[in-house]
Structures are given as structure tokens and as C-alpha cells.
XYZ file of C-alpha atoms in Angstrom:
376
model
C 83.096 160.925 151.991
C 83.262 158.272 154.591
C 80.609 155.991 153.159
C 82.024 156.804 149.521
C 85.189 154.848 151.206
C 83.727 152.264 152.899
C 81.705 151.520 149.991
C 84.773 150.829 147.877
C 86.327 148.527 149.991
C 84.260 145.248 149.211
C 84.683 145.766 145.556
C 88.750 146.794 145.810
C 88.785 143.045 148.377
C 86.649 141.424 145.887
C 89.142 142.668 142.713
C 92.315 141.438 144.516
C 90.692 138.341 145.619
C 89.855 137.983 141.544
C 93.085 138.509 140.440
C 94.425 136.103 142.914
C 92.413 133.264 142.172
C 92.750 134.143 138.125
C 96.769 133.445 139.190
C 95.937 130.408 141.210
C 94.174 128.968 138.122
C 96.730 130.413 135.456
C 99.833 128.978 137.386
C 98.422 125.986 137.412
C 97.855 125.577 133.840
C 100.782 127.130 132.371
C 104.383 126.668 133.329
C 107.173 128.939 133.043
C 110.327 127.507 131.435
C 113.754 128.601 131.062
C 113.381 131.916 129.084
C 114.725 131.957 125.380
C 117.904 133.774 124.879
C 116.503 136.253 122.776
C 112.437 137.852 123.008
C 111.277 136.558 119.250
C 107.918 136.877 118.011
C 106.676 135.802 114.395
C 109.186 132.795 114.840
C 108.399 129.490 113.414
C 109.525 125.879 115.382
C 109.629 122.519 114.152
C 109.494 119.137 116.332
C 112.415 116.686 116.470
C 112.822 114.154 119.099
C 113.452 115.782 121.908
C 114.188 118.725 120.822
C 112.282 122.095 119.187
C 113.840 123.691 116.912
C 112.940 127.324 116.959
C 114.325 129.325 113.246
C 114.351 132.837 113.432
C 111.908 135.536 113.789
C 110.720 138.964 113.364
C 113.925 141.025 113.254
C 115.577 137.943 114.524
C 118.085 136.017 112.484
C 118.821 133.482 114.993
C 118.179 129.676 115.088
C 118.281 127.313 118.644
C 116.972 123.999 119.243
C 115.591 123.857 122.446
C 115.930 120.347 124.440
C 112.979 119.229 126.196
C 114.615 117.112 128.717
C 117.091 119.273 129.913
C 115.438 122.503 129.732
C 118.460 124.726 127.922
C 118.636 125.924 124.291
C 121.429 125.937 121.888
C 122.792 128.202 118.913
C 122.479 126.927 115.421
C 123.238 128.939 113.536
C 122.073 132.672 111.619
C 119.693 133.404 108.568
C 122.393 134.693 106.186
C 122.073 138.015 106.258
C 120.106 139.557 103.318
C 116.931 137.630 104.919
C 114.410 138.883 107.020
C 112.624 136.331 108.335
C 109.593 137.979 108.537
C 105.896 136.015 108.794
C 107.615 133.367 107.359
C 107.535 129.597 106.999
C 109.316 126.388 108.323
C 108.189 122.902 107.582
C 109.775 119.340 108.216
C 110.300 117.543 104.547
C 109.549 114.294 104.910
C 110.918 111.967 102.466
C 109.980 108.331 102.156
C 113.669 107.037 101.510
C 115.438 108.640 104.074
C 117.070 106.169 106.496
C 118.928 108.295 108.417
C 116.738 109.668 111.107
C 119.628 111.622 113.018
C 118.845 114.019 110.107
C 116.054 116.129 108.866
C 115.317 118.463 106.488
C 113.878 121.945 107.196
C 112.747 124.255 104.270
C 111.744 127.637 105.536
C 110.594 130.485 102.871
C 108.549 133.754 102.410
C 108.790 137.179 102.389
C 107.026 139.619 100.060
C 108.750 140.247 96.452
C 112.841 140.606 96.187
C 113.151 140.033 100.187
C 111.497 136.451 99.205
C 113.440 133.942 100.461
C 113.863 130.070 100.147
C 116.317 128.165 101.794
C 117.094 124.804 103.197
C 118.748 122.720 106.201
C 120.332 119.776 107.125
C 120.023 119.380 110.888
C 121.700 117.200 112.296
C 121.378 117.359 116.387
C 123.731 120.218 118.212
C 123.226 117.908 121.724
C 124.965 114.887 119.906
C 128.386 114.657 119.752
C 128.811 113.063 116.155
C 132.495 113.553 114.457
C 131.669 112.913 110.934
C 128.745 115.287 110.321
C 127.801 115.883 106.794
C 129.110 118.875 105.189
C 126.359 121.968 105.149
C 124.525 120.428 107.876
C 123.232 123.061 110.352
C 123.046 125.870 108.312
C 120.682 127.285 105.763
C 121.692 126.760 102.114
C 119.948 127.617 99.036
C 116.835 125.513 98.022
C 118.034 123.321 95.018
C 116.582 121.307 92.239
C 118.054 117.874 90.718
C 120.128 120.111 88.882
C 121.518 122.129 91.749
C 119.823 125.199 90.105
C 118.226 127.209 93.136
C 114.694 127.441 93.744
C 112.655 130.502 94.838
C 109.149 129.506 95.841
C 106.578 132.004 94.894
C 105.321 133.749 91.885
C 106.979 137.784 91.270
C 103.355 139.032 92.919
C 103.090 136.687 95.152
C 103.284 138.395 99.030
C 104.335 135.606 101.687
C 104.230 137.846 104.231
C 102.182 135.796 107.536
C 101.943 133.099 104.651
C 100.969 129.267 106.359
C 102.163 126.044 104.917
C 101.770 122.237 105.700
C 103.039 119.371 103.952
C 100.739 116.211 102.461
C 99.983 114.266 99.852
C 100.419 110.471 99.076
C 104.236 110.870 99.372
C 104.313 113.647 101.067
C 105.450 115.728 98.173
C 103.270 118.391 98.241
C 103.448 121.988 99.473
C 99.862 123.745 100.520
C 100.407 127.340 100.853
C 97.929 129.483 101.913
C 98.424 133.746 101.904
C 97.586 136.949 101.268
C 94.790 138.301 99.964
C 92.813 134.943 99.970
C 95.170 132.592 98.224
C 96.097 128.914 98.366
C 98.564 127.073 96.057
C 99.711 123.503 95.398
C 103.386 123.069 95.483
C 105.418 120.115 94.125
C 108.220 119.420 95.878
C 109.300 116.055 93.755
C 108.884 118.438 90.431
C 109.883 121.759 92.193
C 107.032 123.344 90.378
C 103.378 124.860 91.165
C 100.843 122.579 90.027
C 97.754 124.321 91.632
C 96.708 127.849 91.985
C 93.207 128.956 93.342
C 91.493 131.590 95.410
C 90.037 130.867 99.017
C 86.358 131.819 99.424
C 86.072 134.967 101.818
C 86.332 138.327 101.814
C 88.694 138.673 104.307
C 92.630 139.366 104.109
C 94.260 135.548 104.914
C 97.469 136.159 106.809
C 99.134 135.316 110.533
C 96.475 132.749 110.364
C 95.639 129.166 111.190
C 96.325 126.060 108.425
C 96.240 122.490 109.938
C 95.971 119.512 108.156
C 93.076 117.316 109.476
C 93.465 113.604 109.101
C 93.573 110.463 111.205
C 97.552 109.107 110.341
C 99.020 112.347 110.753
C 99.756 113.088 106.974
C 96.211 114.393 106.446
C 96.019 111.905 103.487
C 93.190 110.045 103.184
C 92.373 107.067 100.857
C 88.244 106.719 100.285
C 86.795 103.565 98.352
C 84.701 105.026 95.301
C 81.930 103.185 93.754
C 84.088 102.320 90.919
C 86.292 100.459 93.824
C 89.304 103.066 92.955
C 91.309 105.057 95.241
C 90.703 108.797 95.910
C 93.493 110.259 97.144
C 91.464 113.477 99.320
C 93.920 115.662 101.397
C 91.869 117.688 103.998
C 92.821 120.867 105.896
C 91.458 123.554 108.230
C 91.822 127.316 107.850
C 91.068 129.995 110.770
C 91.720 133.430 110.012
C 89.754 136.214 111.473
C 86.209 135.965 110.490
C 86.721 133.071 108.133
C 86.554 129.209 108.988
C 86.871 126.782 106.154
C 87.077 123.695 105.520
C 89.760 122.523 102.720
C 89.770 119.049 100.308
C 92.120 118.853 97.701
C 91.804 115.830 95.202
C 94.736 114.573 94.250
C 93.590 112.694 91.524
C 92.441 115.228 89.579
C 93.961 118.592 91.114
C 90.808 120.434 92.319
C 89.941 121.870 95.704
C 86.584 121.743 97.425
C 85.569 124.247 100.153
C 82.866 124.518 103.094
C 82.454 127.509 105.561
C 83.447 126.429 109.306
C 81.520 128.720 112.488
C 83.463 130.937 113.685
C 82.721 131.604 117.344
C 82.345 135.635 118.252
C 85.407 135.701 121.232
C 87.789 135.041 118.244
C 86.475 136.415 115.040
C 88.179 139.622 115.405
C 91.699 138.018 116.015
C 94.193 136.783 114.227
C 97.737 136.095 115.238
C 97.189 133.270 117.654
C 99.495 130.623 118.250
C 97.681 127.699 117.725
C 97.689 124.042 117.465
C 95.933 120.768 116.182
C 95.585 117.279 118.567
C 93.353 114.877 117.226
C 89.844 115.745 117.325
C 90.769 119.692 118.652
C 92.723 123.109 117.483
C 93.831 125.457 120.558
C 94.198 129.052 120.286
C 95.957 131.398 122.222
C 95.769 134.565 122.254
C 95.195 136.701 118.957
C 95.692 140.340 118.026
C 92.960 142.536 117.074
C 94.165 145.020 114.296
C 90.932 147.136 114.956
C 90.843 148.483 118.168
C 94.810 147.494 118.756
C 93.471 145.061 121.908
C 95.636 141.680 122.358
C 94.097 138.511 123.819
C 94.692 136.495 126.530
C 92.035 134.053 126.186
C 92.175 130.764 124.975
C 89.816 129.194 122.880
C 88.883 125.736 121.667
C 87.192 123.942 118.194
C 85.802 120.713 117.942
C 86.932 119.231 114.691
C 83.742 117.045 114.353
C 81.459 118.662 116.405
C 82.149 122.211 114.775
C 81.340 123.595 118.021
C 83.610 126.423 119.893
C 84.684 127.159 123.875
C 85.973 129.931 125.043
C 88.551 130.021 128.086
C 88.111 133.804 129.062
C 91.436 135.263 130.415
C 93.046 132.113 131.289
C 96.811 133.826 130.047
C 99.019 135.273 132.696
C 98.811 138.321 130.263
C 97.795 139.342 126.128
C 100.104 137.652 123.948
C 100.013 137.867 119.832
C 102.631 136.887 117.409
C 103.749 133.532 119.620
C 103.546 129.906 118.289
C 102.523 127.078 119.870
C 104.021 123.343 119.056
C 102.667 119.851 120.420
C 105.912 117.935 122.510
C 104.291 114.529 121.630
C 106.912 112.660 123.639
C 105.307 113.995 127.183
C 101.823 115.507 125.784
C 102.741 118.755 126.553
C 101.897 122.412 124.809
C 105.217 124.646 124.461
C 104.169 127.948 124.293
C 107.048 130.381 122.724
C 107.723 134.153 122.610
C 105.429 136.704 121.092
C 104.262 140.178 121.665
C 102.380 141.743 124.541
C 101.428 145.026 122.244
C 103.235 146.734 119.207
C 106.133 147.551 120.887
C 107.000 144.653 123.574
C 108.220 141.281 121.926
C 109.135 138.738 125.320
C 111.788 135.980 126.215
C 108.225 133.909 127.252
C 108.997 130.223 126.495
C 105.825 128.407 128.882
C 104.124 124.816 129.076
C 100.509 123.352 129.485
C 99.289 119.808 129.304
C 97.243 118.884 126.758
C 94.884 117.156 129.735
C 93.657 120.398 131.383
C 91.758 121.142 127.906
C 89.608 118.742 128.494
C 85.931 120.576 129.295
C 84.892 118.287 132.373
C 88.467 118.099 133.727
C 88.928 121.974 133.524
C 85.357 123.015 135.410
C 86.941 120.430 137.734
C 90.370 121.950 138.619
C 88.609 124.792 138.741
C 86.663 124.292 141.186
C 89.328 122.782 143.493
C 91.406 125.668 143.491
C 88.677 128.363 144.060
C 87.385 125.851 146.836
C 91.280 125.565 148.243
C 92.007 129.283 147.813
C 88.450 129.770 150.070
């Protein structure tokens, strides 16, 4: 018995040591911020200025923009109350002709047949102290056409549910939607009509998933010089869902989309749920839930754009998180890291940071290092 305990004791020593230096390195990647007022998990956020404005979320009707500077969040207002905000989607319009940058426009939809929703919103900023807002502003309103009729984006069958969206095109008119089963669709928001329906390559179910646009301005629209010396208008995006990588064009021109499988590396293939998020040449992923064996992630993984080559960051999360989103705070080149779900059952308050710097391959073996060597 005595030698069964002394036997144990080098492994329990080198287990805490372990877990110590897995804080050491955690802590100093990630940084805890102010917590948000309410756990929320499945919410989506949009950037503006200095401020991230953070709509709803599962079982959560509530809206705050979050200031950056100042580190404290603000009510805007409620999703009115027959929506459930649900897997759904928020995007930024942008509109060529809009002078007014002390306003946006948000346009946040989904939902799975008669809970679909689509709605829009005037924000104007909640930190400014402006007298003669506009009327509407800061709360969401039906989606309207030049008509004022209202608009419901979707088709009867169509289930938004963990549906991804980005916005592109020459002016920036055009809605890519991407959902369950496999599907992708062409919106057009300058017509406020589909112009595009098609059916993503794979055999897996598309949903809670990854959809960046991949371009060099921003827009993800690209203009290519043809033989003919014309303009082709090519939109390019990136898809991550599960087992499935793919590679997205859409022509513009003529309406079509072309597709190319992506690797997958084997650490994330049986996640999906990640919060995740494009810079230049690189998506991050955090996290990820495994519907399988019911096993959350807390590893953090990296793909190359143009190399097409994965790294994995084993267990570099304070703990499993699913369901969260990540956003880019371009301002300060820092990754905001909100909410999400350790398991089924636990949604958090967790609102954390991590510069985009300590992703770098060479840097991160470096810091590494240090703190292992410092912690000796």
C-alpha cells in the first residue's frame, strides 16, 4: 500500500504542475472582461466604431452595444416579442449613398417556418448624446420594400435555423445565405428578391457553421481582367462546417456558383458550433460542439487561407465553450470572445479578449516557452 502511494505522488505533482502552467499560458492569451449582463449563447454581434453590438440570442430577446473603450454595455432595446431569435442572423447593410455614418443599418432574420423572422434597425449610438435622433432608430422594425410592403426572407420550406450570411457584391447588394440541409442562396437586397438558388456539395447537414467572405478590400469582391479585356465580377467565400471545407465563387455576371473541396484537419472535423473569425490570410476557431459523443472543445484551431494548411492549439481555452461568437475589434487588433455554452445545460456571462498577435505560429512556440521557462 505504501509504494502504491508513493508511486502516485509524482504523477498527482506532475498533473497540478500541468494544470498550472496550462493557466499560466491561457491567462496570458485570453483576457477576462466585464461579464455581459445576461449568459447568451447563439447570439450574433456586429462591429461599429467602438462599439459591438451584440442582438439577442438563444432564449434571449435582448440587444446591448458593448463599448470597447470603456469596458460597460448598454440596453438597446428587445426583439418584439413573437421572435425567437434562435440560430439566427445579423449583418451590417452597407449602402453606397449613405452619408451619415452616426447610423447603420442592421438586418437580422431566420428562424425555421412561421417563427421566421425579418426585421430591421436603425442604430444610432446609445453612448452619444444626440437630441434629434431619427424616429424608429434603435429598435427593430419590419423589413420593408420601396413600397413599405414588409419583407420575409426565406422560401415557406426554407429552415434558417444556425443559417450563416455575409454581404457582397459590386454594390454590396447582395445577400449569400448558406443553411440547412446543404443550401446556399443569392439574395437581392436592391430588388428584395432571390435571384440564386443552389445546393452545396457535401453530404453533410450545413448549420452553426462557418461562412466568411475571402477577398483582399474587405467586400470579398473581386474584379479579374478576362481575355476579352472585360470585367468579371467573382465574389469568393469560405465554408467550414463539420466535415466539409469548401471553397465558394459566385459570378456575378452571369449568376452561377463554382465550388472546390477545402482539407479539413481531423481535431475539428467532428465540430461544429465554433465561434470563429476571418483576418487576412487566416480563420480562427474556437471551440466547437460535437453532437456525437456530446464532448465540447476547448481547443483552438487555425487555417491558412492560401496555404490550405491547418494548426491545432490543443486546450488552449480556460474551459469547453460551443455556441459563442467571436468578432475582430479592428480599432486595437483585438479578438472579443462572447458568451456561449459550456454543455447542454450551462449558457455563461463569458465576454473575454485575445490579440490577434499571439496567433502567430513562431510568436506562440515563443511565449510559450517563456512562461514554462518562468514558471520553472
Amino acid at each position: 500500500m505504501a509504494n502504491r502511494t508513493t508511486a502516485q505522488k509524482p504523477s498527482e505533482r506532475q498533473t497540478e504542475q500541468t494544470e498550472q502552467n496550462q493557466h499560466l499560458i491561457t491567462s496570458t492569451f485570453f483576457q477576462d472582461l466585464k461579464e455581459l449582463p445576461t449568459p447568451l449563447s447563439e447570439s450574433q454581434c456586429v462591429l461599429h466604431k467602438h462599439e459591438l453590438l451584440i442582438c439577442g440570442g438563444k432564449y434571449q430577446r435582448a440587444c446591448y452595444s458593448y463599448h470597447t473603450f470603456k469596458n460597460e454595455y448598454k440596453f438597446i432595446c428587445e426583439y418584439p416579442s413573437h421572435v425567437e431569435p434562435n440560430g439566427h442572423c445579423v449583418v451590417k447593410l452597407v449602402y453606397n449613398s449613405n452619408k451619415d455614418r452616426n447610423q447603420i443599418t442592421l438586418l437580422s432574420f431566420g428562424g425555421c417556418n412561421a417563427k421566421r423572422h425579418t426585421l430591421m434597425m436603425k442604430y444610432v449610438s446609445v453612448w452619444d448624446n444626440i437630441s434629434n435622433k431619427p424616429n424608429n432608430c434603435n429598435q427593430w422594425v419590419p423589413f420593408i420594400d420601396n413600397n413599405n410592403l414588409p419583407i420575409i426572407i426565406g422560401r415557406d420550406h426554407d429552415n434558417y435555423t444556425g443559417m450563416r450570411a455575409v454581404i457582397g457584391g459590386i454594390n454590396n447588394h447582395l445577400l449569400f445565405i448558406t443553411y440547412p440541409e446543404s443550401n446556399i442562396s443569392v439574395f437581392d437586397l436592391s430588388k428584395f428578391q432571390f435571384i440564386k438558388h443552389d445546393t452545396l456539395p457535401t453530404d453533410y447537414y450545413i448549420e452553426y457553421h462557418c461562412f466568411v467572405s475571402n477577398s483582399e478590400n474587405g467586400q470579398g469582391e473581386e474584379m479579374i481582367k478576362t481575355n476579352q479585356e472585360k470585367d468579371k465580377r467573382n465574389y469568393q467565400m469560405l465554408l467550414f462546417c463539420k466535415y466539409t471545407g469548401l471553397s465558394i465563387e459566385y459570378d456575378e455576371d452571369y449568376n452561377t456558383f463554382q465550388f472546390q473541396e477545402l482539407p479539413v484537419c481531423p481535431g475539428i472535423a467532428p465540430f461544429y458550433g465554433y465561434a470563429y473569425v476571418c483576418i487576412n490570410d487566416i480563420i480562427l476557431f474556437f471551440g466547437g460542439w460535437n453532437y456525437n459523443n456530446r464532448v465540447v472543445s476547448k481547443s483552438v484551431h487555425k487555417y491558412s487561407i492560401q496555404e490550405k494548411k491547418w494548426m491545432t492549439f490543443e486546450n488552449i481555452l480556460h474551459c469547453p465553450f460551443s455556441s459563442n461568437l467571436a468578432i475582430l475589434s479592428e480599432e486595437d487588433n483585438r479578438i472579443h470572445i462572447i458568451g456561449g455554452q459550456h454543455d447542454l445545460c450551462t449558457t455563461v456571462s463569458t465576454h473575454m479578449i485575445t490579440k490577434v498577435r499571439v496567433w502567430d505560429p513562431s510568436l506562440l512556440v515563443m511565449v510559450c516557452l517563456f512562461i514554462l521557462m518562468k514558471h520553472k
